[in-house]
Amino acid sequence: MTHVESMLDAHPRDLGNIDKAKLAECIQACFECAQTCAACADACLSEEMVAELTKCIRTNLDCVDICAATGKILSRHASDTGTPRAVLEACRIACRACADECGQHASMHRHCELCAEACRRCEQACADLLASLG
C-alpha cells in the first residue's frame, strides 16, 4: 500500500463510488509530474541554448502548477464531482501539451525525455480516473 492509499484509507469520510486505486494512482502521478516538470524547467534554464527552450520552460511551469493543484484537490474528499472533473481535464490538457513540447527536445536533452514520459503517465492517470467517474 502506498502512502497516498494509506492517507485515503485514514480519512473518516467514505469515497463513495470513486475507484480508490485509480484515485491514488492519479494523485501520485500528478505530484510526480509536477516535480519532474519543475526539475525539467530548471534543467532547461541551465542549458546553453536556453533561449530556444523558452516555450518548453513555460509549458513545464504551467504543467507544474496544474498538476500540483490537481493532486491537492484530488487529495480532498470533495462531495461535488464538478471541480475534480474540471481539474482532471485541465491536467490532461496541460500534460499533453508539456509532453508534446518536451518530446521535441527529448533526443537532445535527457531531462526533456524523462519529463515527457512523466507527463504521458499523468495524462493517462487523469484519463483513467475521469473514465471511472462515469
PDB file of C-alpha atoms in Angstrom:
ATOM      1  CA  MET A   1       0.000   0.000   0.000  1.00  0.00           C
ATOM      2  CA  THR A   2       1.343   3.420  -0.942  1.00  0.00           C
ATOM      3  CA  HIS A   3       1.379   6.411   1.351  1.00  0.00           C
ATOM      4  CA  VAL A   4      -1.317   8.042  -0.776  1.00  0.00           C
ATOM      5  CA  GLU A   5      -3.544   4.984  -0.362  1.00  0.00           C
ATOM      6  CA  SER A   6      -2.896   4.972   3.388  1.00  0.00           C
ATOM      7  CA  MET A   7      -3.990   8.596   3.625  1.00  0.00           C
ATOM      8  CA  LEU A   8      -7.132   7.899   1.609  1.00  0.00           C
ATOM      9  CA  ASP A   9      -7.927   4.968   3.914  1.00  0.00           C
ATOM     10  CA  ALA A  10      -7.303   7.048   7.036  1.00  0.00           C
ATOM     11  CA  HIS A  11      -9.899   9.660   6.082  1.00  0.00           C
ATOM     12  CA  PRO A  12     -13.091   9.284   8.119  1.00  0.00           C
ATOM     13  CA  ARG A  13     -15.303  10.071   5.128  1.00  0.00           C
ATOM     14  CA  ASP A  14     -16.148   7.411   2.542  1.00  0.00           C
ATOM     15  CA  LEU A  15     -15.013   7.955  -1.050  1.00  0.00           C
ATOM     16  CA  GLY A  16     -18.350   6.763  -2.367  1.00  0.00           C
ATOM     17  CA  ASN A  17     -18.187   5.242  -5.836  1.00  0.00           C
ATOM     18  CA  ILE A  18     -14.706   6.559  -6.694  1.00  0.00           C
ATOM     19  CA  ASP A  19     -12.160   3.867  -7.594  1.00  0.00           C
ATOM     20  CA  LYS A  20      -9.641   4.307  -4.773  1.00  0.00           C
ATOM     21  CA  ALA A  21      -6.784   2.660  -6.670  1.00  0.00           C
ATOM     22  CA  LYS A  22      -7.267   4.948  -9.696  1.00  0.00           C
ATOM     23  CA  LEU A  23      -7.580   7.971  -7.411  1.00  0.00           C
ATOM     24  CA  ALA A  24      -4.375   7.112  -5.548  1.00  0.00           C
ATOM     25  CA  GLU A  25      -2.539   6.445  -8.805  1.00  0.00           C
ATOM     26  CA  CYS A  26      -3.684   9.771 -10.228  1.00  0.00           C
ATOM     27  CA  ILE A  27      -2.716  11.750  -7.117  1.00  0.00           C
ATOM     28  CA  GLN A  28       0.726  10.164  -7.153  1.00  0.00           C
ATOM     29  CA  ALA A  29       1.148  10.750 -10.903  1.00  0.00           C
ATOM     30  CA  CYS A  30       0.172  14.413 -10.504  1.00  0.00           C
ATOM     31  CA  PHE A  31       2.737  15.098  -7.793  1.00  0.00           C
ATOM     32  CA  GLU A  32       5.433  13.117  -9.625  1.00  0.00           C
ATOM     33  CA  CYS A  33       4.714  15.035 -12.813  1.00  0.00           C
ATOM     34  CA  ALA A  34       4.815  18.384 -11.004  1.00  0.00           C
ATOM     35  CA  GLN A  35       8.218  17.557  -9.527  1.00  0.00           C
ATOM     36  CA  THR A  36       9.566  16.274 -12.837  1.00  0.00           C
ATOM     37  CA  CYS A  37       8.354  19.338 -14.754  1.00  0.00           C
ATOM     38  CA  ALA A  38       9.898  21.677 -12.161  1.00  0.00           C
ATOM     39  CA  ALA A  39      13.213  19.844 -12.473  1.00  0.00           C
ATOM     40  CA  CYS A  40      12.995  19.905 -16.274  1.00  0.00           C
ATOM     41  CA  ALA A  41      12.335  23.655 -16.326  1.00  0.00           C
ATOM     42  CA  ASP A  42      15.352  24.171 -14.079  1.00  0.00           C
ATOM     43  CA  ALA A  43      17.496  21.944 -16.288  1.00  0.00           C
ATOM     44  CA  CYS A  44      16.329  23.839 -19.388  1.00  0.00           C
ATOM     45  CA  LEU A  45      17.421  27.073 -17.728  1.00  0.00           C
ATOM     46  CA  SER A  46      20.903  25.571 -17.337  1.00  0.00           C
ATOM     47  CA  GLU A  47      21.248  24.605 -20.995  1.00  0.00           C
ATOM     48  CA  GLU A  48      23.440  26.707 -23.274  1.00  0.00           C
ATOM     49  CA  MET A  49      20.539  27.022 -25.733  1.00  0.00           C
ATOM     50  CA  VAL A  50      18.169  28.352 -23.056  1.00  0.00           C
ATOM     51  CA  ALA A  51      16.649  30.964 -25.389  1.00  0.00           C
ATOM     52  CA  GLU A  52      15.458  28.165 -27.685  1.00  0.00           C
ATOM     53  CA  LEU A  53      13.804  26.403 -24.730  1.00  0.00           C
ATOM     54  CA  THR A  54      11.573  29.298 -23.636  1.00  0.00           C
ATOM     55  CA  LYS A  55       8.352  27.600 -24.742  1.00  0.00           C
ATOM     56  CA  CYS A  56       9.436  24.362 -23.085  1.00  0.00           C
ATOM     57  CA  ILE A  57      10.145  26.140 -19.795  1.00  0.00           C
ATOM     58  CA  ARG A  58       6.804  27.942 -19.831  1.00  0.00           C
ATOM     59  CA  THR A  59       4.951  24.734 -20.681  1.00  0.00           C
ATOM     60  CA  ASN A  60       6.806  22.947 -17.864  1.00  0.00           C
ATOM     61  CA  LEU A  61       5.831  25.632 -15.371  1.00  0.00           C
ATOM     62  CA  ASP A  62       2.180  25.566 -16.457  1.00  0.00           C
ATOM     63  CA  CYS A  63       2.191  21.813 -16.006  1.00  0.00           C
ATOM     64  CA  VAL A  64       3.800  22.122 -12.549  1.00  0.00           C
ATOM     65  CA  ASP A  65       1.034  24.423 -11.352  1.00  0.00           C
ATOM     66  CA  ILE A  66      -1.845  22.442 -12.830  1.00  0.00           C
ATOM     67  CA  CYS A  67      -0.532  19.044 -11.698  1.00  0.00           C
ATOM     68  CA  ALA A  68       0.155  20.273  -8.160  1.00  0.00           C
ATOM     69  CA  ALA A  69      -3.298  21.832  -7.899  1.00  0.00           C
ATOM     70  CA  THR A  70      -4.935  18.691  -9.285  1.00  0.00           C
ATOM     71  CA  GLY A  71      -3.090  16.466  -6.808  1.00  0.00           C
ATOM     72  CA  LYS A  72      -4.137  18.715  -3.934  1.00  0.00           C
ATOM     73  CA  ILE A  73      -7.787  18.883  -4.995  1.00  0.00           C
ATOM     74  CA  LEU A  74      -7.970  15.123  -5.524  1.00  0.00           C
ATOM     75  CA  SER A  75      -6.473  14.587  -2.065  1.00  0.00           C
ATOM     76  CA  ARG A  76      -9.569  16.157  -0.541  1.00  0.00           C
ATOM     77  CA  HIS A  77     -12.811  14.202  -0.315  1.00  0.00           C
ATOM     78  CA  ALA A  78     -14.972  16.585  -2.305  1.00  0.00           C
ATOM     79  CA  SER A  79     -18.671  15.822  -2.485  1.00  0.00           C
ATOM     80  CA  ASP A  80     -19.043  17.821  -5.691  1.00  0.00           C
ATOM     81  CA  THR A  81     -17.549  15.973  -8.647  1.00  0.00           C
ATOM     82  CA  GLY A  82     -17.654  19.072 -10.864  1.00  0.00           C
ATOM     83  CA  THR A  83     -14.399  20.577  -9.647  1.00  0.00           C
ATOM     84  CA  PRO A  84     -12.390  17.345  -9.706  1.00  0.00           C
ATOM     85  CA  ARG A  85     -13.609  16.627 -13.245  1.00  0.00           C
ATOM     86  CA  ALA A  86     -12.632  20.110 -14.404  1.00  0.00           C
ATOM     87  CA  VAL A  87      -9.141  19.950 -12.939  1.00  0.00           C
ATOM     88  CA  LEU A  88      -8.612  16.425 -14.263  1.00  0.00           C
ATOM     89  CA  GLU A  89      -9.469  17.607 -17.760  1.00  0.00           C
ATOM     90  CA  ALA A  90      -7.208  20.670 -17.407  1.00  0.00           C
ATOM     91  CA  CYS A  91      -4.415  18.458 -16.123  1.00  0.00           C
ATOM     92  CA  ARG A  92      -4.780  16.093 -19.083  1.00  0.00           C
ATOM     93  CA  ILE A  93      -4.514  19.024 -21.484  1.00  0.00           C
ATOM     94  CA  ALA A  94      -1.503  20.557 -19.723  1.00  0.00           C
ATOM     95  CA  CYS A  95       0.278  17.214 -19.538  1.00  0.00           C
ATOM     96  CA  ARG A  96      -0.345  16.511 -23.214  1.00  0.00           C
ATOM     97  CA  ALA A  97       0.998  19.950 -24.190  1.00  0.00           C
ATOM     98  CA  CYS A  98       4.063  19.552 -21.984  1.00  0.00           C
ATOM     99  CA  ALA A  99       4.763  16.023 -23.217  1.00  0.00           C
ATOM    100  CA  ASP A 100       4.481  17.196 -26.818  1.00  0.00           C
ATOM    101  CA  GLU A 101       6.803  20.157 -26.218  1.00  0.00           C
ATOM    102  CA  CYS A 102       9.384  18.206 -24.231  1.00  0.00           C
ATOM    103  CA  GLY A 103       9.149  15.420 -26.775  1.00  0.00           C
ATOM    104  CA  GLN A 104      10.530  17.792 -29.389  1.00  0.00           C
ATOM    105  CA  HIS A 105      13.720  18.140 -27.301  1.00  0.00           C
ATOM    106  CA  ALA A 106      13.937  14.580 -25.976  1.00  0.00           C
ATOM    107  CA  SER A 107      16.639  13.478 -28.386  1.00  0.00           C
ATOM    108  CA  MET A 108      18.900  16.344 -27.263  1.00  0.00           C
ATOM    109  CA  HIS A 109      18.045  16.590 -23.570  1.00  0.00           C
ATOM    110  CA  ARG A 110      17.505  13.583 -21.292  1.00  0.00           C
ATOM    111  CA  HIS A 111      15.578  15.753 -18.831  1.00  0.00           C
ATOM    112  CA  CYS A 112      13.037  16.550 -21.547  1.00  0.00           C
ATOM    113  CA  GLU A 113      12.713  12.846 -22.379  1.00  0.00           C
ATOM    114  CA  LEU A 114      12.039  11.999 -18.724  1.00  0.00           C
ATOM    115  CA  CYS A 115       9.616  14.886 -18.416  1.00  0.00           C
ATOM    116  CA  ALA A 116       7.647  13.816 -21.491  1.00  0.00           C
ATOM    117  CA  GLU A 117       7.361  10.303 -20.011  1.00  0.00           C
ATOM    118  CA  ALA A 118       6.082  11.616 -16.658  1.00  0.00           C
ATOM    119  CA  CYS A 119       3.590  13.872 -18.423  1.00  0.00           C
ATOM    120  CA  ARG A 120       2.242  10.980 -20.500  1.00  0.00           C
ATOM    121  CA  ARG A 121       1.821   8.853 -17.361  1.00  0.00           C
ATOM    122  CA  CYS A 122      -0.039  11.669 -15.625  1.00  0.00           C
ATOM    123  CA  GLU A 123      -2.195  12.356 -18.673  1.00  0.00           C
ATOM    124  CA  GLN A 124      -3.183   8.668 -18.740  1.00  0.00           C
ATOM    125  CA  ALA A 125      -3.833   8.524 -14.983  1.00  0.00           C
ATOM    126  CA  CYS A 126      -6.135  11.545 -15.286  1.00  0.00           C
ATOM    127  CA  ALA A 127      -7.946   9.963 -18.246  1.00  0.00           C
ATOM    128  CA  ASP A 128      -8.356   6.680 -16.359  1.00  0.00           C
ATOM    129  CA  LEU A 129      -9.770   8.408 -13.289  1.00  0.00           C
ATOM    130  CA  LEU A 130     -12.106  10.546 -15.417  1.00  0.00           C
ATOM    131  CA  ALA A 131     -13.391   7.426 -17.186  1.00  0.00           C
ATOM    132  CA  SER A 132     -14.029   5.713 -13.853  1.00  0.00           C
ATOM    133  CA  LEU A 133     -16.105   8.665 -12.657  1.00  0.00           C
ATOM    134  CA  GLY A 134     -18.600   7.924 -15.419  1.00  0.00           C
TER     135      GLY A 134
END
